[in-house]
Amino acid sequence: NPTGQDAKLTVLIQMPELESENKKVRDILEQCEFEVIEKNKKDFSEINISNINKILKTNFNTYRVEEQICTQCIQCLLEHTRLYKDDTNIQKFNIGLLNLNKFMRLDLAAINALMIFPKQGIKQFDNGNTA
């Protein structure tokens, strides 16, 4: 990061309409200190496969519901970043599915203890000694 500050992770999200669910999602995002950019339903639903395929090395097709949801998220990200408008991004990216069975699920206590998303101003692995 050129400014020397820690970069925040950004989340593009359509918040749940149900107030209790909305509050839970906001609490989680706040605890993780994500930068939140709220999007509306339209941002996730207007799919332009040609824009997606323009930046991918191989064509992307959707057959299953999971892939349709993935496509909606990719579309929202592309519209937000405008990657497809830059010719240097043509056929530059790959998309793949992850096997979630190969990952560990952590609760908030474990995430905090491991400092996965450290608070601003905290340096990891800093024991206070100077060389």
Tab-separated table of N, CA and C in Angstrom:
chain	number	residue	atom	x	y	z
A	1	ASN	N	0.849	-1.185	0.000
A	1	ASN	CA	0.000	0.000	0.000
A	1	ASN	C	0.886	1.236	0.000
A	2	PRO	N	0.754	2.149	-0.985
A	2	PRO	CA	1.638	3.303	-1.093
A	2	PRO	C	1.544	4.279	0.068
A	3	THR	N	0.436	4.331	0.778
A	3	THR	CA	0.280	5.282	1.881
A	3	THR	C	0.892	4.763	3.171
A	4	GLY	N	1.289	3.503	3.185
A	4	GLY	CA	1.854	2.916	4.384
A	4	GLY	C	0.816	2.441	5.382
A	5	GLN	N	-0.459	2.621	5.078
A	5	GLN	CA	-1.526	2.171	5.973
A	5	GLN	C	-1.935	0.762	5.599
A	6	ASP	N	-2.485	0.051	6.578
A	6	ASP	CA	-2.997	-1.290	6.293
A	6	ASP	C	-4.194	-1.186	5.371
A	7	ALA	N	-4.219	-2.047	4.349
A	7	ALA	CA	-5.342	-2.059	3.418
A	7	ALA	C	-6.514	-2.782	4.064
A	8	LYS	N	-7.707	-2.237	3.898
A	8	LYS	CA	-8.918	-2.886	4.391
A	8	LYS	C	-9.482	-3.762	3.287
A	9	LEU	N	-10.056	-4.886	3.677
A	9	LEU	CA	-10.761	-5.715	2.722
A	9	LEU	C	-12.109	-5.082	2.432
A	10	THR	N	-12.502	-5.124	1.181
A	10	THR	CA	-13.761	-4.518	0.761
A	10	THR	C	-14.782	-5.603	0.467
A	11	VAL	N	-16.006	-5.381	0.922
A	11	VAL	CA	-17.108	-6.302	0.683
A	11	VAL	C	-18.183	-5.565	-0.102
A	12	LEU	N	-18.552	-6.122	-1.260
A	12	LEU	CA	-19.709	-5.630	-2.011
A	12	LEU	C	-20.874	-6.507	-1.590
A	13	ILE	N	-21.929	-5.909	-1.075
A	13	ILE	CA	-22.995	-6.711	-0.481
A	13	ILE	C	-24.365	-6.099	-0.717
A	14	GLN	N	-25.332	-6.991	-0.907
A	14	GLN	CA	-26.742	-6.600	-0.866
A	14	GLN	C	-27.228	-7.021	0.514
A	15	MET	N	-27.526	-6.060	1.355
A	15	MET	CA	-27.899	-6.359	2.734
A	15	MET	C	-29.261	-7.049	2.781
A	16	PRO	N	-29.442	-7.974	3.724
A	16	PRO	CA	-30.736	-8.646	3.878
A	16	PRO	C	-31.840	-7.637	4.211
A	17	GLU	N	-33.041	-7.914	3.729
A	17	GLU	CA	-34.169	-7.022	3.992
A	17	GLU	C	-34.704	-7.179	5.415
A	18	LEU	N	-34.639	-8.387	5.945
A	18	LEU	CA	-35.124	-8.649	7.293
A	18	LEU	C	-34.192	-7.966	8.300
A	19	GLU	N	-34.728	-7.106	9.146
A	19	GLU	CA	-33.922	-6.269	10.044
A	19	GLU	C	-33.014	-7.081	10.959
A	20	SER	N	-33.517	-8.205	11.500
A	20	SER	CA	-32.685	-9.011	12.410
A	20	SER	C	-31.487	-9.603	11.664
A	21	GLU	N	-31.686	-10.057	10.433
A	21	GLU	CA	-30.585	-10.596	9.632
A	21	GLU	C	-29.627	-9.482	9.230
A	22	ASN	N	-30.189	-8.329	8.889
A	22	ASN	CA	-29.384	-7.177	8.493
A	22	ASN	C	-28.436	-6.795	9.620
A	23	LYS	N	-28.944	-6.759	10.858
A	23	LYS	CA	-28.133	-6.394	12.011
A	23	LYS	C	-27.013	-7.404	12.232
A	24	LYS	N	-27.315	-8.695	12.108
A	24	LYS	CA	-26.290	-9.729	12.286
A	24	LYS	C	-25.166	-9.564	11.268
A	25	VAL	N	-25.533	-9.334	10.020
A	25	VAL	CA	-24.532	-9.170	8.965
A	25	VAL	C	-23.686	-7.927	9.236
A	26	ARG	N	-24.328	-6.830	9.605
A	26	ARG	CA	-23.592	-5.590	9.911
A	26	ARG	C	-22.630	-5.791	11.086
A	27	ASP	N	-23.074	-6.515	12.116
A	27	ASP	CA	-22.220	-6.776	13.274
A	27	ASP	C	-20.974	-7.565	12.868
A	28	ILE	N	-21.158	-8.596	12.062
A	28	ILE	CA	-20.026	-9.417	11.619
A	28	ILE	C	-19.052	-8.584	10.787
A	29	LEU	N	-19.584	-7.806	9.855
A	29	LEU	CA	-18.722	-6.975	9.007
A	29	LEU	C	-17.978	-5.933	9.833
A	30	GLU	N	-18.642	-5.386	10.831
A	30	GLU	CA	-18.017	-4.387	11.703
A	30	GLU	C	-16.895	-5.019	12.526
A	31	GLN	N	-17.126	-6.217	13.060
A	31	GLN	CA	-16.111	-6.903	13.854
A	31	GLN	C	-14.871	-7.216	13.024
A	32	CYS	N	-15.077	-7.513	11.759
A	32	CYS	CA	-13.957	-7.836	10.869
A	32	CYS	C	-13.317	-6.589	10.269
A	33	GLU	N	-13.917	-5.435	10.525
A	33	GLU	CA	-13.427	-4.145	10.036
A	33	GLU	C	-13.298	-4.100	8.514
A	34	PHE	N	-14.282	-4.680	7.829
A	34	PHE	CA	-14.322	-4.609	6.371
A	34	PHE	C	-14.825	-3.245	5.927
A	35	GLU	N	-14.345	-2.801	4.781
A	35	GLU	CA	-14.973	-1.663	4.124
A	35	GLU	C	-16.199	-2.231	3.423
A	36	VAL	N	-17.369	-1.671	3.700
A	36	VAL	CA	-18.618	-2.204	3.163
A	36	VAL	C	-19.164	-1.261	2.103
A	37	ILE	N	-19.426	-1.820	0.929
A	37	ILE	CA	-20.072	-1.068	-0.139
A	37	ILE	C	-21.388	-1.768	-0.434
A	38	GLU	N	-22.471	-1.107	-0.091
A	38	GLU	CA	-23.789	-1.713	-0.289
A	38	GLU	C	-24.211	-1.579	-1.745
A	39	LYS	N	-24.711	-2.676	-2.284
A	39	LYS	CA	-25.215	-2.727	-3.654
A	39	LYS	C	-26.680	-3.116	-3.614
A	40	ASN	N	-27.390	-2.777	-4.671
A	40	ASN	CA	-28.792	-3.177	-4.715
A	40	ASN	C	-28.948	-4.450	-5.528
A	41	LYS	N	-30.145	-4.999	-5.506
A	41	LYS	CA	-30.421	-6.276	-6.158
A	41	LYS	C	-30.075	-6.247	-7.647
A	42	LYS	N	-30.323	-5.134	-8.294
A	42	LYS	CA	-30.052	-4.984	-9.730
A	42	LYS	C	-28.578	-5.202	-10.055
A	43	ASP	N	-27.693	-4.754	-9.158
A	43	ASP	CA	-26.263	-4.901	-9.385
A	43	ASP	C	-25.830	-6.367	-9.464
A	44	PHE	N	-26.594	-7.251	-8.841
A	44	PHE	CA	-26.278	-8.673	-8.856
A	44	PHE	C	-27.088	-9.452	-9.894
A	45	SER	N	-28.126	-8.855	-10.443
A	45	SER	CA	-29.028	-9.632	-11.290
A	45	SER	C	-28.854	-9.387	-12.787
A	46	GLU	N	-28.304	-8.270	-13.184
A	46	GLU	CA	-28.132	-7.985	-14.615
A	46	GLU	C	-26.825	-8.592	-15.100
A	47	ILE	N	-26.922	-9.815	-15.639
A	47	ILE	CA	-25.740	-10.575	-16.034
A	47	ILE	C	-25.370	-10.257	-17.478
A	48	ASN	N	-24.087	-9.969	-17.690
A	48	ASN	CA	-23.555	-9.758	-19.031
A	48	ASN	C	-22.389	-10.727	-19.214
A	49	ILE	N	-22.707	-11.929	-19.723
A	49	ILE	CA	-21.704	-12.981	-19.876
A	49	ILE	C	-20.567	-12.529	-20.793
A	50	SER	N	-20.854	-11.708	-21.799
A	50	SER	CA	-19.785	-11.283	-22.710
A	50	SER	C	-18.735	-10.459	-21.979
A	51	ASN	N	-19.141	-9.620	-21.002
A	51	ASN	CA	-18.160	-8.857	-20.216
A	51	ASN	C	-17.324	-9.781	-19.342
A	52	ILE	N	-17.979	-10.797	-18.773
A	52	ILE	CA	-17.258	-11.754	-17.934
A	52	ILE	C	-16.264	-12.534	-18.787
A	53	ASN	N	-16.713	-13.043	-19.931
A	53	ASN	CA	-15.841	-13.839	-20.783
A	53	ASN	C	-14.722	-13.008	-21.404
A	54	LYS	N	-14.914	-11.722	-21.517
A	54	LYS	CA	-13.881	-10.844	-22.083
A	54	LYS	C	-12.610	-10.868	-21.236
A	55	ILE	N	-12.746	-10.931	-19.922
A	55	ILE	CA	-11.568	-10.875	-19.053
A	55	ILE	C	-11.049	-12.252	-18.644
A	56	LEU	N	-11.814	-13.319	-18.937
A	56	LEU	CA	-11.417	-14.667	-18.541
A	56	LEU	C	-10.599	-15.356	-19.623
A	57	LYS	N	-9.670	-16.227	-19.189
A	57	LYS	CA	-8.861	-16.994	-20.130
A	57	LYS	C	-9.692	-18.057	-20.840
A	58	THR	N	-10.700	-18.596	-20.128
A	58	THR	CA	-11.607	-19.573	-20.728
A	58	THR	C	-13.041	-19.118	-20.494
A	59	ASN	N	-13.941	-19.492	-21.387
A	59	ASN	CA	-15.336	-19.062	-21.265
A	59	ASN	C	-15.976	-19.627	-20.010
A	60	PHE	N	-16.856	-18.819	-19.439
A	60	PHE	CA	-17.543	-19.160	-18.202
A	60	PHE	C	-19.001	-19.421	-18.535
A	61	ASN	N	-19.500	-20.595	-18.161
A	61	ASN	CA	-20.900	-20.946	-18.389
A	61	ASN	C	-21.555	-21.272	-17.060
A	62	THR	N	-22.850	-21.040	-16.972
A	62	THR	CA	-23.569	-21.353	-15.737
A	62	THR	C	-24.634	-22.394	-16.018
A	63	TYR	N	-24.575	-23.478	-15.253
A	63	TYR	CA	-25.571	-24.535	-15.379
A	63	TYR	C	-26.276	-24.807	-14.063
A	64	ARG	N	-25.533	-24.734	-12.965
A	64	ARG	CA	-26.106	-25.019	-11.662
A	64	ARG	C	-26.418	-23.720	-10.938
A	65	VAL	N	-27.248	-23.809	-9.912
A	65	VAL	CA	-27.630	-22.629	-9.133
A	65	VAL	C	-26.395	-21.971	-8.522
A	66	GLU	N	-25.464	-22.796	-7.988
A	66	GLU	CA	-24.256	-22.242	-7.368
A	66	GLU	C	-23.482	-21.394	-8.368
A	67	GLU	N	-23.410	-21.860	-9.612
A	67	GLU	CA	-22.681	-21.121	-10.636
A	67	GLU	C	-23.424	-19.842	-11.017
A	68	GLN	N	-24.753	-19.867	-10.956
A	68	GLN	CA	-25.519	-18.663	-11.246
A	68	GLN	C	-25.276	-17.605	-10.177
A	69	ILE	N	-25.229	-18.022	-8.928
A	69	ILE	CA	-24.936	-17.094	-7.836
A	69	ILE	C	-23.527	-16.541	-8.001
A	70	CYS	N	-22.589	-17.399	-8.350
A	70	CYS	CA	-21.211	-16.981	-8.597
A	70	CYS	C	-21.170	-15.956	-9.729
A	71	THR	N	-21.910	-16.208	-10.788
A	71	THR	CA	-21.952	-15.286	-11.928
A	71	THR	C	-22.507	-13.933	-11.516
A	72	GLN	N	-23.534	-13.931	-10.686
A	72	GLN	CA	-24.102	-12.661	-10.213
A	72	GLN	C	-23.071	-11.873	-9.405
A	73	CYS	N	-22.317	-12.555	-8.574
A	73	CYS	CA	-21.288	-11.880	-7.774
A	73	CYS	C	-20.163	-11.350	-8.654
A	74	ILE	N	-19.753	-12.154	-9.632
A	74	ILE	CA	-18.709	-11.712	-10.555
A	74	ILE	C	-19.175	-10.491	-11.324
A	75	GLN	N	-20.428	-10.513	-11.768
A	75	GLN	CA	-20.983	-9.382	-12.520
A	75	GLN	C	-20.968	-8.114	-11.672
A	76	CYS	N	-21.372	-8.215	-10.427
A	76	CYS	CA	-21.368	-7.059	-9.529
A	76	CYS	C	-19.944	-6.521	-9.358
A	77	LEU	N	-18.998	-7.423	-9.163
A	77	LEU	CA	-17.604	-7.025	-9.015
A	77	LEU	C	-17.077	-6.344	-10.278
A	78	LEU	N	-17.412	-6.905	-11.433
A	78	LEU	CA	-16.961	-6.308	-12.695
A	78	LEU	C	-17.538	-4.917	-12.908
A	79	GLU	N	-18.806	-4.744	-12.593
A	79	GLU	CA	-19.420	-3.425	-12.749
A	79	GLU	C	-18.808	-2.424	-11.774
A	80	HIS	N	-18.465	-2.893	-10.585
A	80	HIS	CA	-17.870	-2.004	-9.584
A	80	HIS	C	-16.449	-1.587	-9.980
A	81	THR	N	-15.658	-2.548	-10.483
A	81	THR	CA	-14.255	-2.274	-10.811
A	81	THR	C	-14.042	-1.824	-12.249
A	82	ARG	N	-15.003	-2.153	-13.117
A	82	ARG	CA	-14.897	-1.831	-14.554
A	82	ARG	C	-13.696	-2.510	-15.208
A	83	LEU	N	-13.318	-3.691	-14.737
A	83	LEU	CA	-12.178	-4.416	-15.294
A	83	LEU	C	-12.312	-4.677	-16.792
A	84	TYR	N	-13.515	-4.950	-17.233
A	84	TYR	CA	-13.740	-5.303	-18.634
A	84	TYR	C	-13.536	-4.108	-19.576
A	85	LYS	N	-13.468	-2.905	-19.055
A	85	LYS	CA	-13.285	-1.718	-19.894
A	85	LYS	C	-11.813	-1.442	-20.200
A	86	ASP	N	-10.908	-2.118	-19.492
A	86	ASP	CA	-9.478	-1.934	-19.692
A	86	ASP	C	-8.953	-3.072	-20.568
A	87	ASP	N	-8.461	-2.751	-21.767
A	87	ASP	CA	-8.009	-3.782	-22.702
A	87	ASP	C	-6.827	-4.598	-22.194
A	88	THR	N	-6.101	-4.106	-21.193
A	88	THR	CA	-4.993	-4.887	-20.641
A	88	THR	C	-5.506	-6.065	-19.812
A	89	ASN	N	-6.798	-6.102	-19.525
A	89	ASN	CA	-7.385	-7.189	-18.740
A	89	ASN	C	-8.007	-8.285	-19.595
A	90	ILE	N	-7.948	-8.153	-20.910
A	90	ILE	CA	-8.566	-9.148	-21.791
A	90	ILE	C	-7.891	-10.498	-21.589
A	91	GLN	N	-8.703	-11.516	-21.309
A	91	GLN	CA	-8.285	-12.902	-21.090
A	91	GLN	C	-7.132	-13.013	-20.090
A	92	LYS	N	-7.209	-12.269	-19.028
A	92	LYS	CA	-6.150	-12.215	-18.024
A	92	LYS	C	-6.476	-13.043	-16.772
A	93	PHE	N	-7.742	-13.332	-16.519
A	93	PHE	CA	-8.160	-13.921	-15.244
A	93	PHE	C	-8.716	-15.333	-15.408
A	94	ASN	N	-8.625	-16.103	-14.320
A	94	ASN	CA	-9.214	-17.440	-14.229
A	94	ASN	C	-10.214	-17.459	-13.089
A	95	ILE	N	-11.211	-18.319	-13.212
A	95	ILE	CA	-12.173	-18.545	-12.135
A	95	ILE	C	-12.257	-20.046	-11.921
A	96	GLY	N	-12.242	-20.443	-10.660
A	96	GLY	CA	-12.358	-21.856	-10.342
A	96	GLY	C	-13.208	-22.058	-9.110
A	97	LEU	N	-13.686	-23.258	-8.934
A	97	LEU	CA	-14.472	-23.616	-7.760
A	97	LEU	C	-13.549	-24.184	-6.700
A	98	LEU	N	-13.778	-23.818	-5.453
A	98	LEU	CA	-12.999	-24.331	-4.334
A	98	LEU	C	-13.760	-25.447	-3.639
A	99	ASN	N	-13.037	-26.468	-3.219
A	99	ASN	CA	-13.616	-27.538	-2.419
A	99	ASN	C	-13.559	-27.100	-0.961
A	100	LEU	N	-14.694	-26.712	-0.395
A	100	LEU	CA	-14.729	-26.180	0.964
A	100	LEU	C	-14.364	-27.207	2.023
A	101	ASN	N	-14.360	-28.496	1.665
A	101	ASN	CA	-13.960	-29.530	2.617
A	101	ASN	C	-12.475	-29.458	2.938
A	102	LYS	N	-11.707	-28.717	2.164
A	102	LYS	CA	-10.266	-28.594	2.383
A	102	LYS	C	-9.912	-27.391	3.248
A	103	PHE	N	-10.909	-26.699	3.786
A	103	PHE	CA	-10.685	-25.504	4.576
A	103	PHE	C	-11.219	-25.693	5.993
A	104	MET	N	-10.631	-24.951	6.913
A	104	MET	CA	-11.047	-25.007	8.305
A	104	MET	C	-11.991	-23.841	8.605
A	105	ARG	N	-13.030	-24.119	9.346
A	105	ARG	CA	-13.963	-23.072	9.779
A	105	ARG	C	-13.530	-22.569	11.151
A	106	LEU	N	-13.433	-21.239	11.289
A	106	LEU	CA	-13.004	-20.639	12.548
A	106	LEU	C	-14.113	-19.783	13.125
A	107	ASP	N	-14.285	-19.854	14.454
A	107	ASP	CA	-15.233	-18.963	15.099
A	107	ASP	C	-14.547	-17.628	15.381
A	108	LEU	N	-15.312	-16.649	15.855
A	108	LEU	CA	-14.778	-15.306	16.078
A	108	LEU	C	-13.635	-15.305	17.084
A	109	ALA	N	-13.725	-16.119	18.120
A	109	ALA	CA	-12.658	-16.177	19.124
A	109	ALA	C	-11.341	-16.638	18.489
A	110	ALA	N	-11.405	-17.649	17.639
A	110	ALA	CA	-10.201	-18.143	16.965
A	110	ALA	C	-9.647	-17.107	15.995
A	111	ILE	N	-10.527	-16.441	15.267
A	111	ILE	CA	-10.098	-15.400	14.328
A	111	ILE	C	-9.376	-14.286	15.077
A	112	ASN	N	-9.936	-13.858	16.207
A	112	ASN	CA	-9.293	-12.809	17.012
A	112	ASN	C	-7.964	-13.281	17.587
A	113	ALA	N	-7.916	-14.510	18.111
A	113	ALA	CA	-6.692	-15.035	18.712
A	113	ALA	C	-5.577	-15.172	17.676
A	114	LEU	N	-5.940	-15.542	16.458
A	114	LEU	CA	-4.951	-15.709	15.389
A	114	LEU	C	-4.623	-14.399	14.672
A	115	MET	N	-5.348	-13.331	15.035
A	115	MET	CA	-5.153	-12.011	14.427
A	115	MET	C	-5.241	-12.059	12.898
A	116	ILE	N	-6.233	-12.790	12.401
A	116	ILE	CA	-6.433	-12.892	10.955
A	116	ILE	C	-6.825	-11.542	10.376
A	117	PHE	N	-7.666	-10.818	11.083
A	117	PHE	CA	-8.040	-9.462	10.702
A	117	PHE	C	-7.626	-8.547	11.850
A	118	PRO	N	-6.333	-8.184	11.937
A	118	PRO	CA	-5.870	-7.401	13.088
A	118	PRO	C	-6.475	-6.006	13.112
A	119	LYS	N	-6.599	-5.482	14.323
A	119	LYS	CA	-7.105	-4.127	14.508
A	119	LYS	C	-6.078	-3.138	13.981
A	120	GLN	N	-6.537	-1.954	13.577
A	120	GLN	CA	-5.629	-0.908	13.096
A	120	GLN	C	-4.579	-0.613	14.158
A	121	GLY	N	-3.353	-0.413	13.751
A	121	GLY	CA	-2.294	-0.011	14.664
A	121	GLY	C	-1.583	-1.164	15.339
A	122	ILE	N	-2.083	-2.394	15.201
A	122	ILE	CA	-1.426	-3.551	15.808
A	122	ILE	C	-0.535	-4.188	14.750
A	123	LYS	N	0.736	-4.364	15.092
A	123	LYS	CA	1.659	-5.001	14.164
A	123	LYS	C	1.810	-6.468	14.559
A	124	GLN	N	1.612	-7.349	13.609
A	124	GLN	CA	1.779	-8.760	13.898
A	124	GLN	C	3.268	-9.068	14.021
A	125	PHE	N	3.611	-10.019	14.873
A	125	PHE	CA	4.951	-10.507	15.074
A	125	PHE	C	5.914	-9.425	15.587
A	126	ASP	N	5.414	-8.350	16.159
A	126	ASP	CA	6.250	-7.289	16.691
A	126	ASP	C	6.400	-7.496	18.192
A	127	ASN	N	7.622	-7.842	18.628
A	127	ASN	CA	7.824	-8.081	20.051
A	127	ASN	C	8.372	-6.853	20.769
A	128	GLY	N	8.471	-5.721	20.083
A	128	GLY	CA	8.913	-4.489	20.703
A	128	GLY	C	10.399	-4.262	20.606
A	129	ASN	N	11.153	-5.252	20.172
A	129	ASN	CA	12.602	-5.092	20.035
A	129	ASN	C	12.928	-4.355	18.750
A	130	THR	N	13.925	-3.505	18.795
A	130	THR	CA	14.381	-2.822	17.594
A	130	THR	C	15.793	-3.272	17.290
A	131	ALA	N	16.079	-3.400	16.024
A	131	ALA	CA	17.412	-3.890	15.630
A	131	ALA	C	18.358	-2.749	15.371
